[in-house]
C-alpha positions as semicolon CSV with decimal commas, in nm:
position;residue;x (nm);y (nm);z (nm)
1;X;-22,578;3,807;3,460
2;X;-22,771;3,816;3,154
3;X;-23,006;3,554;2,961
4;X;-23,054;3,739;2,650
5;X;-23,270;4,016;2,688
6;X;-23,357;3,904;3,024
7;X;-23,070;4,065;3,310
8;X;-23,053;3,984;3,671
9;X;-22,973;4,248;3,942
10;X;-22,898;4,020;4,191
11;X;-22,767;3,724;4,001
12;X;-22,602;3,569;4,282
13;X;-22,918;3,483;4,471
14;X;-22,977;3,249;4,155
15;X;-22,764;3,050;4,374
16;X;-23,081;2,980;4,584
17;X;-23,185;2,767;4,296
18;X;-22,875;2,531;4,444
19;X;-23,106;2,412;4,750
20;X;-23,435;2,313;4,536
21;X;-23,327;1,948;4,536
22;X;-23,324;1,987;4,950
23;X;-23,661;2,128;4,986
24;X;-23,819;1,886;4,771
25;X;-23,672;1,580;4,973
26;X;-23,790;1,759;5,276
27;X;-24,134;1,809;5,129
28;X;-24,137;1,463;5,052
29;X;-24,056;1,332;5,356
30;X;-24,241;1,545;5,628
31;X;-24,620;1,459;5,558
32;X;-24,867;1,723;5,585
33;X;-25,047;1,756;5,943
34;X;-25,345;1,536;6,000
35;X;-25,650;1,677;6,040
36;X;-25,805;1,687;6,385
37;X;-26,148;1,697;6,399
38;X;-26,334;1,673;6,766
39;X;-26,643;1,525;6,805
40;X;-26,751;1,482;7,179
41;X;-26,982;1,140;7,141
42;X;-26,717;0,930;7,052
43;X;-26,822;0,666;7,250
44;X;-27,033;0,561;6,908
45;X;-26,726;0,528;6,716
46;X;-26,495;0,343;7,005
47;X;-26,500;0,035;6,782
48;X;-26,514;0,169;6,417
49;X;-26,208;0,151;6,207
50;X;-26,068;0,496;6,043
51;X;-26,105;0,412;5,679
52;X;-25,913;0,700;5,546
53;X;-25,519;0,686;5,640
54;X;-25,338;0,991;5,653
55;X;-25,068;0,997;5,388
56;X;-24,678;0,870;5,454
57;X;-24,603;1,145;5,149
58;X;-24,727;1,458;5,053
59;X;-24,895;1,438;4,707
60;X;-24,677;1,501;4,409
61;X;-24,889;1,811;4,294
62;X;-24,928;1,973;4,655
63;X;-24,468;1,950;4,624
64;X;-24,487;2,073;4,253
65;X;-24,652;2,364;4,371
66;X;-24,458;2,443;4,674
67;X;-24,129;2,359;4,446
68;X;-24,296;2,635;4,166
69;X;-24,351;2,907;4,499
70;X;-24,016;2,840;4,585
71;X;-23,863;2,900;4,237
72;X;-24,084;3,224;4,226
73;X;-23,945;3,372;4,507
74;X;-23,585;3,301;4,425
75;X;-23,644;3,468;4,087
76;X;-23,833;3,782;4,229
77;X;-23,549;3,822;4,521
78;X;-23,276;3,838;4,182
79;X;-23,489;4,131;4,057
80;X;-23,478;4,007;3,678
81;X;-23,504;4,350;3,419
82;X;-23,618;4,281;3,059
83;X;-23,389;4,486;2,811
84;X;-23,171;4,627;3,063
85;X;-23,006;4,890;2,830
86;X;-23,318;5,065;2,783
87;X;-23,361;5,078;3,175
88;X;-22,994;5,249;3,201
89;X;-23,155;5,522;2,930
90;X;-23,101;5,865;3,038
91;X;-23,472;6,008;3,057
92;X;-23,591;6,382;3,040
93;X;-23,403;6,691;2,874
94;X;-23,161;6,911;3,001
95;X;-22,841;6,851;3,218
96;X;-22,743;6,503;3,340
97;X;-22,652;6,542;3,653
98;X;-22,334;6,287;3,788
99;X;-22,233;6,320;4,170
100;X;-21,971;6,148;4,202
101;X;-21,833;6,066;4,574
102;X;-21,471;6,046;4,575
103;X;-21,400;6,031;4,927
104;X;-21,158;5,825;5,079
105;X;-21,368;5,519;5,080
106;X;-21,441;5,529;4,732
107;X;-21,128;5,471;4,656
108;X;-21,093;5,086;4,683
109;X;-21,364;5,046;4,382
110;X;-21,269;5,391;4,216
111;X;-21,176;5,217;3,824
112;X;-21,541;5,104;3,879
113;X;-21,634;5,430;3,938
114;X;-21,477;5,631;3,646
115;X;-21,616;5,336;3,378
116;X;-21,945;5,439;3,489
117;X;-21,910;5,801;3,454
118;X;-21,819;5,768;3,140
119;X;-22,069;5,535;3,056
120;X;-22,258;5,803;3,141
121;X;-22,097;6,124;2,977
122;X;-22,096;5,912;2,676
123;X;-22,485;5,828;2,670
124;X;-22,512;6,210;2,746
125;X;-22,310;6,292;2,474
126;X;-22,532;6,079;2,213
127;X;-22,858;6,257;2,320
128;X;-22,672;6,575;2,259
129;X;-22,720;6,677;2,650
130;X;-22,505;6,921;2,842
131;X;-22,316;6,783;3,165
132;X;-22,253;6,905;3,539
133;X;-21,970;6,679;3,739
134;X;-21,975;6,768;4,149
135;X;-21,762;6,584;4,322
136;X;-21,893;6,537;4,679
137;X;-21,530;6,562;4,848
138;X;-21,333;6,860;4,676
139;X;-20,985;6,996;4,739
140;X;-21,091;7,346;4,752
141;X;-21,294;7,496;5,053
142;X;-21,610;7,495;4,835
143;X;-21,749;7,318;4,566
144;X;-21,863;7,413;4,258
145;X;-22,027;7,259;3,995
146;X;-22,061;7,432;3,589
147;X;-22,317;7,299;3,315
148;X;-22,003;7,190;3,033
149;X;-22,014;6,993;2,702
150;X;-21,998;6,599;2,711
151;X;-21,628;6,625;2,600
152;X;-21,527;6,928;2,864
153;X;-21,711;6,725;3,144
154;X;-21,513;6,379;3,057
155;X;-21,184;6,586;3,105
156;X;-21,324;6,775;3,424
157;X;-21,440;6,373;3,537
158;X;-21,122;6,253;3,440
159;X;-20,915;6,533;3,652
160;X;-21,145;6,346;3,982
161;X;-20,997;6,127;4,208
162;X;-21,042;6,010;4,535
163;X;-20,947;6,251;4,808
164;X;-20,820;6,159;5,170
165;X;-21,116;6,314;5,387
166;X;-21,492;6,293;5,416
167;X;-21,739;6,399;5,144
168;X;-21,943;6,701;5,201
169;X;-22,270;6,594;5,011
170;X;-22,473;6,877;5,184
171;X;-22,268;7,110;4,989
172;X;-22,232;6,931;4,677
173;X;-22,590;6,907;4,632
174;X;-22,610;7,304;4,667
175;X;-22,350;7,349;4,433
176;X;-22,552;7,127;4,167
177;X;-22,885;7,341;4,232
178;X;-22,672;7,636;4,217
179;X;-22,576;7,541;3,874
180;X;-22,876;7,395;3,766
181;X;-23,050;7,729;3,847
182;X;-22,789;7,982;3,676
């Protein structure tokens, strides 16, 4: 969810927003604590009257405040990002690097997936980088990984899908430094 330039990662926890109405009646209704202070020669003040009554409601700024920490929280838990294109920004030179894990559980959100690798191979492709696609669960006995043009590595990402057995990521990651070194 996006307000403008301002993006949520969490948006659904805006939800939280929902119960503000609830914890302001409850901070209206629950007065705070009295204050207990003990002083041992009371038998001076057996017949005085307490001038000062404690409070049947919590004053209205003391509940503003705990209304404001409240809505602070809420917002910090949905992890708001200003401009959230530039965060996506590929950063550094050389080969972008996309491990993708098509093991038999990826496959229930695998369209997901292959948007965001081309997402991906597309931003790649506009800051004129090179490419290396591993796929973490591969057909073969090994897997290898090659350094290829934006447009060869969208085929080679296209060619991926999800395979019926566990991922080896042990051995995808050494087949990414193997081509990230030669």
């Amino acid at each position: 969810m996006s307000l403008g330039a301002l993006a949520f990662l969490n948006p659904w926890l805006l939800g939280a927003l929902a119960t503000l109405p609830i914890i302001y009646w409850l901070l209206r209704t629950v007065p705070p604590r009295p204050r207990q202070v003990t002083f041992p020669p009371t038998r001076i003040l057996v017949g005085l009257e307490n001038q000062e009554k404690t409070p049947a409601k919590s004053p209205w700024w003391l509940t503003l405040i705990r209304l404001l920490a409240a809505t602070f929280i809420i917002l910090a838990l949905a992890e708001p990002v200003l401009n959230p294109s530039r965060e996506a920004a590929l950063d550094g030179k050389g080969p972008v690097a996309i491990l993708v894990d098509n093991g038999w559980a990826s496959a229930a959100h695998w369209s997901e997936r292959e948007r965001m690798i081309d997402r991906v191979i597309a931003e790649a492709e506009s800051h004129n980088r090179p490419v290396v696609v591993v796929p973490t669960a591969s057909a073969a006995k090994s897997v290898t990984a090659r350094i290829e043009a934006p447009a060869e590595a969208r085929s080679t990402a296209g060619a991926l899908e999800p395979q019926p057995f566990a991922p080896d990521r042990l051995a995808a990651v050494k087949a990414l430094e193997t081509a990230l070194e030669g």
